[in-house]
Short mmCIF file of C-alpha atoms in Angstrom, two decimals:
data_model
loop_
_atom_site.label_atom_id
_atom_site.label_comp_id
_atom_site.label_asym_id
_atom_site.label_seq_id
_atom_site.Cartn_x
_atom_site.Cartn_y
_atom_site.Cartn_z
CA MET A 1 43.72 1.86 23.00
CA ASN A 2 40.97 0.97 25.43
CA SER A 3 37.57 2.64 25.50
CA ARG A 4 38.57 5.14 28.19
CA GLU A 5 41.59 6.31 26.19
CA ILE A 6 39.58 6.56 22.98
CA LEU A 7 36.84 8.53 24.74
CA GLY A 8 39.45 11.09 25.79
CA LYS A 9 40.41 11.52 22.13
CA LEU A 10 36.80 11.89 21.01
CA ILE A 11 35.90 14.45 23.68
CA ALA A 12 38.75 16.71 22.53
CA PHE A 13 36.88 17.39 19.27
CA ASP A 14 34.29 20.13 19.68
CA THR A 15 31.59 18.62 17.48
CA THR A 16 28.78 20.85 18.67
CA SER A 17 26.15 20.61 15.93
CA ARG A 18 26.88 24.12 14.65
CA ASN A 19 30.48 23.05 13.90
CA SER A 20 32.02 20.77 11.32
CA ASN A 21 32.77 17.19 12.37
CA LEU A 22 35.34 16.57 9.63
CA GLU A 23 38.38 16.71 11.94
CA LEU A 24 36.84 13.99 14.05
CA MET A 25 35.97 12.00 10.93
CA ALA A 26 39.57 12.25 9.74
CA TRP A 27 40.74 10.90 13.11
CA LEU A 28 38.21 8.07 12.93
CA GLN A 29 39.29 7.12 9.44
CA ASP A 30 42.94 7.12 10.50
CA TYR A 31 42.03 4.84 13.41
CA LEU A 32 40.12 2.48 11.13
CA ASN A 33 42.88 2.52 8.52
CA GLY A 34 45.30 1.44 11.25
CA LEU A 35 43.13 -1.65 11.66
CA ALA A 36 42.93 -2.17 7.87
CA ILE A 37 39.21 -1.34 7.93
CA LYS A 38 37.94 0.53 4.90
CA SER A 39 35.38 3.28 5.51
CA GLU A 40 33.42 5.76 3.44
CA LEU A 41 32.00 9.20 4.11
CA PHE A 42 28.62 10.63 3.14
CA PHE A 43 28.91 14.42 3.06
CA ASN A 44 26.32 17.14 3.43
CA ASP A 45 25.74 19.49 0.50
CA GLU A 46 28.34 21.97 1.80
CA ARG A 47 30.86 19.15 2.43
CA SER A 48 31.38 20.54 5.92
CA LYS A 49 30.06 17.46 7.74
CA ALA A 50 29.87 13.77 7.05
CA ASN A 51 28.46 10.41 8.11
CA LEU A 52 30.85 7.47 8.27
CA TYR A 53 30.10 3.88 7.31
CA ALA A 54 32.33 0.83 7.61
CA ARG A 55 31.90 -2.95 7.51
CA ILE A 56 34.00 -5.91 8.59
CA GLY A 57 33.37 -9.60 8.21
CA PRO A 58 31.88 -11.48 5.26
CA ALA A 59 30.39 -9.52 2.35
CA ILE A 60 26.90 -10.93 2.74
CA SER A 61 23.51 -9.56 3.69
CA GLY A 62 22.53 -9.39 7.33
CA GLY A 63 24.64 -8.87 10.38
CA VAL A 64 24.52 -6.23 13.07
CA MET A 65 25.03 -2.48 12.78
CA LEU A 66 26.34 -0.37 15.67
CA SER A 67 25.18 3.21 15.33
CA GLY A 68 25.94 6.51 17.03
CA HIS A 69 25.98 10.24 16.38
CA THR A 70 29.15 12.30 16.58
CA ASP A 71 27.59 15.70 17.28
CA VAL A 72 26.97 17.11 20.76
CA VAL A 73 24.82 19.89 22.21
CA PRO A 74 26.28 23.33 23.05
CA VAL A 75 27.85 24.22 26.38
CA ASP A 76 26.90 27.91 26.03
CA GLY A 77 25.35 29.36 29.18
CA GLN A 78 26.00 26.25 31.26
CA GLN A 79 27.98 26.42 34.50
CA TRP A 80 30.72 23.88 33.88
CA THR A 81 33.21 23.35 36.70
CA LEU A 82 35.40 21.14 34.50
CA PRO A 83 36.65 21.69 30.92
CA PRO A 84 33.93 20.41 28.57
CA PHE A 85 36.26 19.41 25.73
CA ALA A 86 39.01 17.76 27.77
CA MET A 87 38.06 14.57 29.58
CA THR A 88 38.47 14.59 33.36
CA GLU A 89 38.33 11.47 35.55
CA GLN A 90 37.11 11.83 39.13
CA ASP A 91 35.75 9.19 41.49
CA GLY A 92 35.12 6.65 38.78
CA LYS A 93 33.37 9.12 36.49
CA LEU A 94 34.56 10.49 33.16
CA TYR A 95 33.50 14.11 32.59
CA GLY A 96 33.21 16.04 29.33
CA ARG A 97 30.69 17.06 26.71
CA GLY A 98 29.45 13.94 24.96
CA THR A 99 30.76 11.39 27.45
CA ALA A 100 27.22 10.10 27.97
CA ASP A 101 25.51 11.38 24.82
CA MET A 102 27.01 9.54 23.04
CA LYS A 103 30.74 9.38 22.48
CA GLY A 104 31.06 6.85 25.30
CA PHE A 105 29.32 4.23 23.16
CA ILE A 106 31.36 5.14 20.10
CA ALA A 107 34.56 4.75 22.15
CA CYS A 108 33.50 1.28 23.25
CA VAL A 109 32.71 0.29 19.67
CA LEU A 110 36.06 1.50 18.38
CA ALA A 111 37.92 -0.23 21.22
CA SER A 112 36.10 -3.50 20.44
CA LEU A 113 37.05 -3.61 16.75
CA PRO A 114 40.40 -5.41 17.23
CA HIS A 115 38.51 -8.17 19.07
CA PHE A 116 35.94 -8.43 16.27
CA LEU A 117 38.75 -8.66 13.72
CA GLN A 118 40.25 -11.59 15.60
CA GLN A 119 37.01 -13.57 15.52
CA PRO A 120 35.81 -15.86 12.71
CA LEU A 121 32.73 -13.74 12.05
CA THR A 122 29.96 -15.60 10.25
CA GLN A 123 28.03 -12.38 9.61
CA PRO A 124 29.14 -8.80 9.00
CA LEU A 125 29.53 -6.06 11.58
CA HIS A 126 28.47 -2.64 10.31
CA LEU A 127 29.47 0.72 11.81
CA ALA A 128 27.41 3.87 11.22
CA LEU A 129 28.39 7.25 12.69
CA SER A 130 26.34 10.32 11.88
CA TYR A 131 26.18 14.10 12.19
CA ASP A 132 23.42 16.56 13.21
CA GLU A 133 21.36 14.10 15.24
CA GLU A 134 20.97 16.66 18.02
CA ILE A 135 19.15 19.14 15.78
CA GLY A 136 16.56 16.75 14.41
CA CYS A 137 18.31 13.69 12.94
CA LEU A 138 19.19 15.77 9.89
CA GLY A 139 22.44 14.06 8.91
CA VAL A 140 21.79 10.33 8.89
CA PRO A 141 19.10 10.14 6.15
CA SER A 142 21.74 10.13 3.39
CA LEU A 143 23.38 7.10 5.02
CA VAL A 144 20.03 5.39 5.56
CA LYS A 145 19.15 5.92 1.90
CA ALA A 146 22.48 4.47 0.78
CA LEU A 147 22.08 1.39 2.99
CA ALA A 148 18.52 0.82 1.78
CA GLY A 149 19.73 0.65 -1.82
CA ARG A 150 22.61 -1.75 -1.25
CA GLU A 151 22.72 -5.43 -2.01
CA HIS A 152 24.10 -6.29 1.42
CA LYS A 153 22.12 -4.47 4.10
CA PRO A 154 22.37 -5.03 7.86
CA ALA A 155 19.54 -7.01 9.42
CA LEU A 156 19.75 -5.61 12.94
CA CYS A 157 20.89 -2.34 14.52
CA ILE A 158 21.88 -1.25 18.02
CA VAL A 159 21.75 2.52 18.53
CA GLY A 160 23.99 3.26 21.49
CA GLU A 161 22.16 6.20 23.07
CA PRO A 162 22.62 6.33 26.86
CA THR A 163 20.14 3.93 28.50
CA GLU A 164 22.37 2.60 31.32
CA LEU A 165 22.59 -0.46 29.05
CA LYS A 166 18.90 -1.16 29.58
CA PRO A 167 17.26 -2.52 26.41
CA VAL A 168 14.95 0.07 24.83
CA ILE A 169 12.58 -0.99 22.08
CA GLY A 170 10.65 2.21 21.43
CA HIS A 171 10.53 5.99 21.40
CA LYS A 172 8.28 8.70 20.02
CA GLY A 173 8.73 10.37 16.67
CA LYS A 174 8.99 14.11 16.16
CA LEU A 175 7.79 16.67 13.65
CA ALA A 176 9.03 20.26 14.05
CA MET A 177 7.40 23.06 12.04
CA ARG A 178 7.63 26.84 11.64
CA CYS A 179 4.60 29.04 11.02
CA THR A 180 5.01 32.62 9.78
CA VAL A 181 2.07 35.01 9.84
CA HIS A 182 2.32 38.00 7.49
CA GLY A 183 -0.01 40.73 8.69
CA ALA A 184 -0.49 44.37 7.73
CA PRO A 185 1.09 47.10 9.90
CA CYS A 186 -0.41 50.44 10.88
CA HIS A 187 -0.37 52.87 13.80
CA SER A 188 -1.84 51.17 16.84
CA ALA A 189 -4.33 54.04 17.23
CA TYR A 190 -5.92 52.69 14.05
CA ALA A 191 -5.55 49.02 14.91
CA PRO A 192 -8.69 47.86 13.05
CA SER A 193 -7.13 49.13 9.81
CA GLY A 194 -4.23 46.68 10.16
CA VAL A 195 -3.87 42.92 10.53
CA ASN A 196 -2.17 41.99 13.80
CA ALA A 197 0.18 39.09 13.02
CA ILE A 198 0.70 38.30 16.72
CA GLU A 199 -3.02 37.99 17.37
CA TYR A 200 -3.51 35.60 14.46
CA ALA A 201 -0.45 33.59 15.53
CA ALA A 202 -2.03 33.36 18.99
CA ARG A 203 -5.20 31.91 17.44
CA LEU A 204 -3.11 29.28 15.68
CA ILE A 205 -1.24 28.43 18.87
CA ASN A 206 -4.55 28.11 20.69
CA ARG A 207 -5.66 25.69 17.96
CA LEU A 208 -2.53 23.65 18.59
CA GLY A 209 -3.45 23.48 22.26
CA GLU A 210 -6.91 22.17 21.39
CA PHE A 211 -5.37 19.52 19.15
CA GLY A 212 -3.04 18.52 21.97
CA GLU A 213 -5.98 18.21 24.38
CA GLN A 214 -7.67 15.81 21.96
CA LEU A 215 -4.53 13.66 21.78
CA ALA A 216 -4.37 13.51 25.58
CA GLN A 217 -7.77 11.79 25.81
CA PRO A 218 -7.56 8.25 27.26
CA ASP A 219 -8.60 6.53 24.02
CA HIS A 220 -5.37 7.81 22.43
CA HIS A 221 -3.09 6.47 25.18
CA ASP A 222 -0.32 3.90 24.85
CA ASN A 223 0.93 3.11 28.33
CA ARG A 224 4.26 1.83 27.05
CA PHE A 225 5.28 5.49 26.75
CA ASP A 226 5.66 8.35 29.22
CA PRO A 227 3.64 10.48 28.80
CA PRO A 228 1.37 7.86 27.23
CA TYR A 229 0.12 10.06 24.40
CA SER A 230 1.39 12.34 21.64
CA THR A 231 2.18 15.87 22.78
CA VAL A 232 2.08 19.21 20.97
CA GLN A 233 3.74 22.44 21.99
CA ALA A 234 4.84 25.82 20.65
CA GLY A 235 8.36 26.48 21.87
CA VAL A 236 9.56 29.70 20.21
CA ILE A 237 7.69 32.85 19.16
CA GLN A 238 8.95 36.13 17.67
CA GLY A 239 6.92 39.09 16.49
CA GLY A 240 6.33 42.80 16.60
CA SER A 241 8.68 45.77 16.73
CA ALA A 242 7.04 48.43 18.92
CA LEU A 243 3.94 48.65 21.07
CA ASN A 244 2.43 51.46 19.00
CA ILE A 245 2.73 49.54 15.71
CA VAL A 246 0.32 46.80 14.74
CA PRO A 247 2.78 43.91 14.14
CA GLU A 248 3.39 42.99 10.53
CA HIS A 249 5.06 39.64 11.15
CA CYS A 250 4.96 36.87 13.75
CA ARG A 251 6.78 33.57 13.63
CA PHE A 252 6.47 30.60 15.93
CA ASP A 253 8.02 27.14 15.99
CA PHE A 254 6.03 24.15 17.20
CA GLU A 255 6.50 20.43 17.48
CA MET A 256 4.66 17.18 17.92
CA ARG A 257 6.25 14.31 19.83
CA HIS A 258 4.09 11.51 18.55
CA LEU A 259 3.51 7.88 19.37
CA PRO A 260 4.92 5.62 16.64
CA GLN A 261 1.42 4.70 15.51
CA ASN A 262 0.26 8.33 15.18
CA ASP A 263 0.60 10.35 11.98
CA PRO A 264 1.80 13.90 12.71
CA GLN A 265 0.52 15.02 9.32
CA GLN A 266 -2.98 15.10 10.80
CA MET A 267 -1.91 17.97 13.07
CA VAL A 268 -0.38 19.87 10.16
CA GLU A 269 -3.45 19.44 7.99
CA ASP A 270 -5.73 20.51 10.84
CA LEU A 271 -3.72 23.67 11.46
CA GLN A 272 -3.39 24.50 7.77
CA GLY A 273 -7.11 23.97 7.25
CA PHE A 274 -7.90 26.27 10.18
CA ALA A 275 -5.56 28.91 8.74
CA GLU A 276 -6.90 28.70 5.19
CA ASN A 277 -10.61 28.37 5.93
CA GLU A 278 -11.07 30.55 9.00
CA LEU A 279 -8.17 32.94 9.55
CA LEU A 280 -6.99 33.94 6.08
CA PRO A 281 -10.44 35.09 4.87
CA ARG A 282 -10.64 37.46 7.85
CA MET A 283 -7.12 38.72 7.32
CA GLN A 284 -7.45 39.22 3.59
CA ALA A 285 -10.76 41.01 3.98
CA VAL A 286 -8.73 43.77 5.66
CA HIS A 287 -5.59 43.50 3.53
CA PRO A 288 -5.37 41.09 0.54
CA GLN A 289 -1.57 40.69 0.74
CA THR A 290 -1.61 38.99 4.14
CA ALA A 291 -0.58 35.33 4.34
CA ILE A 292 0.22 32.38 6.60
CA ASP A 293 3.14 30.11 5.67
CA PHE A 294 4.20 26.75 7.09
CA ALA A 295 7.66 25.16 6.75
CA GLU A 296 9.02 21.87 8.05
CA LEU A 297 12.13 22.16 10.24
CA SER A 298 12.84 18.52 10.99
CA ARG A 299 11.18 15.14 11.19
CA TYR A 300 12.02 11.64 12.31
CA PRO A 301 9.80 8.60 12.84
CA GLY A 302 9.07 6.86 16.10
CA LEU A 303 10.36 3.41 16.94
CA LEU A 304 8.48 0.43 18.33
CA THR A 305 10.22 -2.89 17.80
CA GLU A 306 8.18 -5.95 18.67
CA PRO A 307 9.51 -8.07 21.58
CA THR A 308 9.58 -11.09 19.25
CA SER A 309 11.95 -9.32 16.82
CA PRO A 310 15.41 -10.86 16.36
CA ALA A 311 16.89 -7.49 17.36
CA VAL A 312 15.09 -7.61 20.71
CA GLN A 313 16.06 -11.23 21.28
CA LEU A 314 19.68 -10.32 20.58
CA ILE A 315 19.76 -7.41 23.02
CA ARG A 316 18.08 -9.66 25.60
CA LEU A 317 20.95 -12.12 25.19
CA LEU A 318 23.67 -9.46 25.29
CA SER A 319 22.31 -7.43 28.20
CA GLY A 320 20.91 -10.32 30.20
CA ARG A 321 17.72 -8.33 30.69
CA ASP A 322 14.16 -8.61 29.46
CA ASP A 323 12.69 -5.50 31.12
CA PHE A 324 12.24 -3.79 27.77
CA ALA A 325 11.40 -0.12 27.98
CA THR A 326 10.71 2.99 25.93
CA VAL A 327 12.36 6.41 26.25
CA PRO A 328 10.88 9.91 25.86
CA PHE A 329 13.73 11.23 23.70
CA GLY A 330 14.14 10.50 20.00
CA THR A 331 16.92 8.62 18.22
CA GLU A 332 17.94 7.72 14.70
CA GLY A 333 16.57 4.23 15.32
CA GLY A 334 13.22 4.87 13.68
CA LEU A 335 14.96 5.87 10.45
CA PHE A 336 16.94 2.63 10.29
CA ASP A 337 13.85 0.64 11.20
CA SER A 338 11.88 2.34 8.41
CA VAL A 339 14.10 0.70 5.76
CA GLY A 340 13.81 -2.78 7.24
CA ILE A 341 16.72 -2.78 9.71
CA ALA A 342 15.19 -3.95 12.99
CA THR A 343 16.48 -1.62 15.69
CA VAL A 344 16.87 -1.40 19.45
CA VAL A 345 18.48 1.27 21.62
CA CYS A 346 21.06 0.36 24.27
CA GLY A 347 24.16 2.19 25.41
CA PRO A 348 26.29 3.21 28.38
CA GLY A 349 25.52 6.21 30.56
CA SER A 350 22.29 7.96 31.39
CA MET A 351 20.41 10.75 29.65
CA GLU A 352 20.02 12.20 33.15
CA GLN A 353 23.59 13.44 32.61
CA GLY A 354 23.20 14.27 28.91
CA HIS A 355 22.84 17.90 27.81
CA LYS A 356 23.86 19.18 31.26
CA ALA A 357 26.91 20.94 32.67
CA ASP A 358 29.59 18.54 33.90
CA GLU A 359 28.18 15.71 31.80
CA PHE A 360 29.70 12.36 32.72
CA VAL A 361 29.62 8.63 32.17
CA ALA A 362 30.62 6.17 34.86
CA LEU A 363 33.74 4.18 34.03
CA SER A 364 31.86 1.08 35.16
CA GLU A 365 29.30 1.74 32.40
CA LEU A 366 32.05 1.79 29.77
CA ASN A 367 33.45 -1.45 31.15
CA ALA A 368 30.01 -3.07 31.01
CA CYS A 369 29.53 -1.90 27.43
CA ASP A 370 32.95 -3.31 26.52
CA ALA A 371 31.84 -6.67 27.92
CA LEU A 372 28.54 -6.51 26.00
CA LEU A 373 30.41 -5.98 22.72
CA VAL A 374 32.69 -8.94 23.44
CA LYS A 375 29.55 -11.07 23.83
CA LEU A 376 28.28 -9.68 20.54
CA ALA A 377 31.50 -10.67 18.78
CA ASP A 378 31.22 -14.19 20.20
CA TRP A 379 27.58 -14.45 19.08
CA MET A 380 28.43 -13.24 15.58
CA SER A 381 31.11 -15.92 15.37
CA GLY A 382 28.51 -18.63 15.81
#
């Protein structure tokens, strides 16, 4: 099967992050078995989802890993004019959820495997396919941990997120947190007798804004990124039950999209210190059982691979381009890079189409990615 045909198979699996991806993994393993390629799965605790890892070529250290995530974002509430989980071809474009982000790349990789098998590879080719990337890179850490502990670890990695096959060497990291304020309710006519959880949550959110303003100062800028500084925002807030009741609880979720060289823990410690030293004493002076809790939702590191890295030199050779860039969205690349696997991001399609109704990838992009992988096979054969 060629990459277009394989993409049609992949799109038919609804691997929205809330769903299991095991049916797709079973199909992938069948496909690999048909090529006599052994693979292994790394399951989540519930055994409802899995990462897949496979290797071909010599059993030695080094080589190149091709990486992608199998989950997709929901289609709920979007105005699709074409079926999201059945691929449609129109005017040289292939439509369906995940065509760009990022089953198109996975299809190209799978279609290229027979060619790799025919070559006298002098170094191994690794394949890593993950789950739950779209909700914070939650699935791949078990695979990263396993690779880090193995005798034969890949040296380089290409994460095939949609970049229109432009070589990307960096992206920001992300830390997502949840803060829950536990106040003390009472009738709103006696508001001073209660502890208003919403008001204290608002003070914390205001503190986040001040922290974000500090990060936006020019001395914190890195012009390789857009925007050129770390950003902070509160994205979800829930609290209160009725206007005439002082709210007992308020919960808000916030995130930091940070430059690779910034430590998001500084933001957490600043906010926790503000809560413990300034807000809690006021709250507990009114009602001693009040509290403020923080919980981590997700985290992944940034990526910034040096232009002199072998991974960057390889993607320069394969893509024929040296206009290295960064992207504003996160990938699993920083996690691979953190265990010594030098990583770049390069794949077919554009994130301009990702996460939208009538998502598509141009057939020409798949063809170009196919050609890039043929060049990679030739390079790995010496």
